PDB file of C-alpha atoms in Angstrom:
ATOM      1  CA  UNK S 112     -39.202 274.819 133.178  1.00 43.00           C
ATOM      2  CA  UNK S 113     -36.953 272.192 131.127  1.00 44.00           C
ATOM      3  CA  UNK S 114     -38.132 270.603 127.962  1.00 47.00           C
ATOM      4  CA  UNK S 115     -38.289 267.051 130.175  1.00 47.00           C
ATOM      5  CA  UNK S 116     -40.499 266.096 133.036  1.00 42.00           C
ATOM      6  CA  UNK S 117     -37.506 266.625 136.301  1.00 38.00           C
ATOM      7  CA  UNK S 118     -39.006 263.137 137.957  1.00 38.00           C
ATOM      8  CA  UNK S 119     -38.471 260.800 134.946  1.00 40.00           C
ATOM      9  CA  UNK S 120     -36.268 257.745 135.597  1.00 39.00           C
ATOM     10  CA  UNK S 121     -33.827 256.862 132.716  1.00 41.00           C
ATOM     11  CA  UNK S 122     -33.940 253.260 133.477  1.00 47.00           C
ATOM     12  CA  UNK S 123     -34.859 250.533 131.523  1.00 50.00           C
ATOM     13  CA  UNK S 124     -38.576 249.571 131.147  1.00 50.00           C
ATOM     14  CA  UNK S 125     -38.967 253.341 132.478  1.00 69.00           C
ATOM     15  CA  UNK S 126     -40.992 255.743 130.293  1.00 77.00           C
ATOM     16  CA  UNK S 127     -38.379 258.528 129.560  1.00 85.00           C
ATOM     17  CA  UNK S 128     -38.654 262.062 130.394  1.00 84.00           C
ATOM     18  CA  UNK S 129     -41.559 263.859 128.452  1.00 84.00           C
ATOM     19  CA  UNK S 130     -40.349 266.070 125.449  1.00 84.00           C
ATOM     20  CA  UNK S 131     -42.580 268.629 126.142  1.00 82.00           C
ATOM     21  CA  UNK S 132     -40.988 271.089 123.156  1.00 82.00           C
ATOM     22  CA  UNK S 133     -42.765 267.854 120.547  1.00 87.00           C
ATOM     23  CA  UNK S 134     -45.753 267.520 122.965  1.00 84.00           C
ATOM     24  CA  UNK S 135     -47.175 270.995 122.829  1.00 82.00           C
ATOM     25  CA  UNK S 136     -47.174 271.154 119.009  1.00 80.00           C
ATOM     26  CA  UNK S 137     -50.161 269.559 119.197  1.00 77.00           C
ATOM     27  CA  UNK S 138     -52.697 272.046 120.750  1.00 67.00           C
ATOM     28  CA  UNK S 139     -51.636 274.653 117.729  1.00 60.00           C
ATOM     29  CA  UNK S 140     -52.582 272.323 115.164  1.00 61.00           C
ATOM     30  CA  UNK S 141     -51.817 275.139 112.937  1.00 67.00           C
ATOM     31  CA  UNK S 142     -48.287 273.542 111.293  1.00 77.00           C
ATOM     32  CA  UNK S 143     -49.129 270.497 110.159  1.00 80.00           C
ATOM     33  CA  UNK S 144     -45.465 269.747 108.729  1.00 83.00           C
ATOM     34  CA  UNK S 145     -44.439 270.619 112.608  1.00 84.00           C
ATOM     35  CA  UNK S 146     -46.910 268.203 113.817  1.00 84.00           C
ATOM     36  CA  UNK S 147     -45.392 265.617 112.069  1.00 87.00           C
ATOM     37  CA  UNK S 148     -42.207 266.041 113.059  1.00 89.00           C
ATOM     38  CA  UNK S 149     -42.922 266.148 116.834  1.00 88.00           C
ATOM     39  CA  UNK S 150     -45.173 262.737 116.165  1.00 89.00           C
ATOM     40  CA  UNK S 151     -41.911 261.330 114.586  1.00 92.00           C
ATOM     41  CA  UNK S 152     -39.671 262.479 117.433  1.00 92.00           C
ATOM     42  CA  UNK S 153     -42.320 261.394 120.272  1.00 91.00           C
ATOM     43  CA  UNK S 154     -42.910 258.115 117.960  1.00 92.00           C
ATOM     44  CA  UNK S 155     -39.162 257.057 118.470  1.00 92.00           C
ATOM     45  CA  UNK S 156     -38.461 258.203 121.606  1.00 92.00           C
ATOM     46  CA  UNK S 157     -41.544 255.778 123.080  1.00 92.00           C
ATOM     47  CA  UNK S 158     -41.590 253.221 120.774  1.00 93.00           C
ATOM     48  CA  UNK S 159     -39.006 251.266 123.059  1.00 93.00           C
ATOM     49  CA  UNK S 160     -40.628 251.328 126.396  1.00 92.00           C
ATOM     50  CA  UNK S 161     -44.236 250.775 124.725  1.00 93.00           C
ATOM     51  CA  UNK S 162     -42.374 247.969 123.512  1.00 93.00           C
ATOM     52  CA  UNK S 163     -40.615 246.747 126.652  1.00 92.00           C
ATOM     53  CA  UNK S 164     -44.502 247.351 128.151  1.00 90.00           C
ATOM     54  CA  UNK S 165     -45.846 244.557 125.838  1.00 90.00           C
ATOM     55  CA  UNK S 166     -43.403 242.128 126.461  1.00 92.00           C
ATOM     56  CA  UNK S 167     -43.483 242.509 130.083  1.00 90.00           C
ATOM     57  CA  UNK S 168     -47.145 241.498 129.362  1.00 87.00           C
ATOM     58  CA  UNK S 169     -46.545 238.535 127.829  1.00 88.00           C
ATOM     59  CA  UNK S 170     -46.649 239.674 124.120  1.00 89.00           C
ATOM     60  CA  UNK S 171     -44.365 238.125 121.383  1.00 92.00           C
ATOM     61  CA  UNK S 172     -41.555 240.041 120.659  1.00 93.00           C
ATOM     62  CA  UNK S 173     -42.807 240.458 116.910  1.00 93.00           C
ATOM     63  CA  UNK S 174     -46.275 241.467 117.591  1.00 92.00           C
ATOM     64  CA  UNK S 175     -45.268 243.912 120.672  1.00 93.00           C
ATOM     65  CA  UNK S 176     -43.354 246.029 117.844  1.00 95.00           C
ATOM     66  CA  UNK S 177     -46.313 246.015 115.899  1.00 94.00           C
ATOM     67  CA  UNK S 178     -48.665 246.413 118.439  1.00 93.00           C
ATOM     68  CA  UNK S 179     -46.502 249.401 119.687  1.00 94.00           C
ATOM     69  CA  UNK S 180     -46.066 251.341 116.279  1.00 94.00           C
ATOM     70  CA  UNK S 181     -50.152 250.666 115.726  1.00 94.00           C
ATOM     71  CA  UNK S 182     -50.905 252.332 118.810  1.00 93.00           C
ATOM     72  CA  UNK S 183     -48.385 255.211 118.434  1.00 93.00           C
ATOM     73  CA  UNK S 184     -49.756 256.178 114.969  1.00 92.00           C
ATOM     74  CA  UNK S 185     -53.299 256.553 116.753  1.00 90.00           C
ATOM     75  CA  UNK S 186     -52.182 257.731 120.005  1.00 90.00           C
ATOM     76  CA  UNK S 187     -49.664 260.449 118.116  1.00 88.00           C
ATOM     77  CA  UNK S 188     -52.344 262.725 116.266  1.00 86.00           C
ATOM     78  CA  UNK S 189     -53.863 265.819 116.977  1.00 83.00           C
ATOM     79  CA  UNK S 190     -57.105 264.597 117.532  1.00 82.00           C
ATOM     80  CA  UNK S 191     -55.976 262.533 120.709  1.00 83.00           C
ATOM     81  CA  UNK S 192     -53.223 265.370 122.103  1.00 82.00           C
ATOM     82  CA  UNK S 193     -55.011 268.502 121.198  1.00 79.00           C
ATOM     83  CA  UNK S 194     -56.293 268.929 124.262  1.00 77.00           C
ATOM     84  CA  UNK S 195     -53.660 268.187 126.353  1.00 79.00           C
ATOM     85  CA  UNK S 196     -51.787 270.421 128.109  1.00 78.00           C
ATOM     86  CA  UNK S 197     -49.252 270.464 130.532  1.00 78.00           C
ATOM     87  CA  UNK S 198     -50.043 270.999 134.234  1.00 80.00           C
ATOM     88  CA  UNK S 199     -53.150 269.300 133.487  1.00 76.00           C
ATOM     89  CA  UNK S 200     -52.063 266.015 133.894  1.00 77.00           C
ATOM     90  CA  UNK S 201     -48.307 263.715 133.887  1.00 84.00           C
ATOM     91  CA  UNK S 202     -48.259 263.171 130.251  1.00 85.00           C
ATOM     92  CA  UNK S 203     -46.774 259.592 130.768  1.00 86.00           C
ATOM     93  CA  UNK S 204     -49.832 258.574 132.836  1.00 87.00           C
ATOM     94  CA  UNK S 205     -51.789 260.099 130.244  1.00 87.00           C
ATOM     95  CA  UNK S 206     -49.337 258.178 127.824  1.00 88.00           C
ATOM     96  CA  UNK S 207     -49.968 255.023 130.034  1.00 89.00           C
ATOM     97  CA  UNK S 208     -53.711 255.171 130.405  1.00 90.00           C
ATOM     98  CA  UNK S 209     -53.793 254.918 126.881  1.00 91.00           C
ATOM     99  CA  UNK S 210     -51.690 252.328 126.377  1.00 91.00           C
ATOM    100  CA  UNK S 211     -53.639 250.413 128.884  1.00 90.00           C
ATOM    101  CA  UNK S 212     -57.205 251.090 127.070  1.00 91.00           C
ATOM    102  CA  UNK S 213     -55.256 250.394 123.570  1.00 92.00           C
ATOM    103  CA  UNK S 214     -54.430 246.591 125.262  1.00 88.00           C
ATOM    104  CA  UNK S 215     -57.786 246.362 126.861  1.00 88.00           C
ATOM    105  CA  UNK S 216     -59.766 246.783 123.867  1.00 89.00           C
ATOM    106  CA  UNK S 217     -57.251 244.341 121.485  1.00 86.00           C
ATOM    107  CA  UNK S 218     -57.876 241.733 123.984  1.00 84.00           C
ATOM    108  CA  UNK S 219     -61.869 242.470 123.862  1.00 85.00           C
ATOM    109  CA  UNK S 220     -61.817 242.204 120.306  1.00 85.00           C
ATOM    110  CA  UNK S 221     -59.731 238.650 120.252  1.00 81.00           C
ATOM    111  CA  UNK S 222     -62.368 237.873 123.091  1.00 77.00           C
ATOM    112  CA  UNK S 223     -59.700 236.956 125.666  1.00 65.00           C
ATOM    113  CA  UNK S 224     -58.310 238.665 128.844  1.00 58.00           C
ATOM    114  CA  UNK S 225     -54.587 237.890 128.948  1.00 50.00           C
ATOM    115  CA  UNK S 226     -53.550 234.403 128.251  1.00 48.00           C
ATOM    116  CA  UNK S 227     -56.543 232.271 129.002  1.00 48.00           C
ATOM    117  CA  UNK S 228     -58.403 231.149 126.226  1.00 50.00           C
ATOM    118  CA  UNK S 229     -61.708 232.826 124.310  1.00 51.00           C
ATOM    119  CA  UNK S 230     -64.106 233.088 126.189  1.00 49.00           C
ATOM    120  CA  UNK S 231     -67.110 230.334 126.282  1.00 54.00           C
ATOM    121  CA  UNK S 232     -70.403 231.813 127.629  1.00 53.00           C
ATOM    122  CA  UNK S 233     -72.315 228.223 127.212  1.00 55.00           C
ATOM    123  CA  UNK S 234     -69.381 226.669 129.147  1.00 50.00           C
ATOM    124  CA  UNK S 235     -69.668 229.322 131.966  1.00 49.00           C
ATOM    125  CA  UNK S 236     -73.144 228.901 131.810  1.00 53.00           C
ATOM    126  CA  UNK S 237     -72.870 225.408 132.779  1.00 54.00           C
ATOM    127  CA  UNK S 238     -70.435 225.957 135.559  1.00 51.00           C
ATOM    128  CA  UNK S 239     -71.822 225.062 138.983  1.00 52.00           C
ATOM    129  CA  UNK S 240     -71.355 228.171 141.450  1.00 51.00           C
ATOM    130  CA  UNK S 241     -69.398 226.843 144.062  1.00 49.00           C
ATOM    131  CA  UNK S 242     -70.386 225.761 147.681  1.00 48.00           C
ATOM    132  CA  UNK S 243     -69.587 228.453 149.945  1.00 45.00           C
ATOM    133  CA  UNK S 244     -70.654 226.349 152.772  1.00 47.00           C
ATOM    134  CA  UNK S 245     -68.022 224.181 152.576  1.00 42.00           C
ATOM    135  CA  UNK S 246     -65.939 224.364 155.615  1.00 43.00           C
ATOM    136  CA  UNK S 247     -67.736 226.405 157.912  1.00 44.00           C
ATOM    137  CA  UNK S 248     -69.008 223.720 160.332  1.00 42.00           C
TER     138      UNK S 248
END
């Protein structure tokens, strides 16, 4: 089998093929310096779609580039890609999964889903449920 996942799409906003020569340096965890070497490698060669993934999302180009190398420093580490191991799962879904929790919980913690605005639980509160029966006569 070839260092790169066969049904990866080189287009743009595509997650390239997986470099699976960096990726399973991680479940030795016994070279560190090696380690941190295939984090560099897998760092730039995802950095750009992660990026192209928060703007598509409606993130500032600024922020999605910071957004992207905070989440790459934490994602990248042997404590999140021990385990994996290949067969077990697509590591770009894997890759993408985590990327998706990464955005969920940033959002959480500004207390906002998207765009909208913060969250008001009085103001919900107050919000009338609306009348199903309308129309049904």
């Amino acid at each position: 089998m070839s260092d790169t996942d066969a049904s990866a799409s080189s287009a743009p906003g595509i997650m390239p093929p997986t470099l699976w020569s960096q990726v399973e340096v991680f479940p030795n965890g016994q070279d560190q310096d090696r380690a941190l070497a295939a984090a560099q490698t897998l760092f730039e060669h995802y950095r750009r779609p992660i990026v192209n993934w928060l703007l598509r999302k409606g993130v500032a180009h600024h922020r999605a580039e910071d957004l992207a190398q905070d989440f790459l420093s934490r994602f990248l580490t042997p404590a999140k890609l021990g385990n994996f191991r290949r067969g077990k799962a697509k590591f770009r879904s894997f890759l993408l999964t985590a990327l998706n929790h990464f955005e969920i919980d940033r959002l959480r913690k500004q207390g906002r889903l998207g765009d909208t605005e913060p969250i008001d639980e009085n103001r919900a509160a107050r919000v009338p449920p609306p009348d199903l029966d309308v129309g049904l006569d």
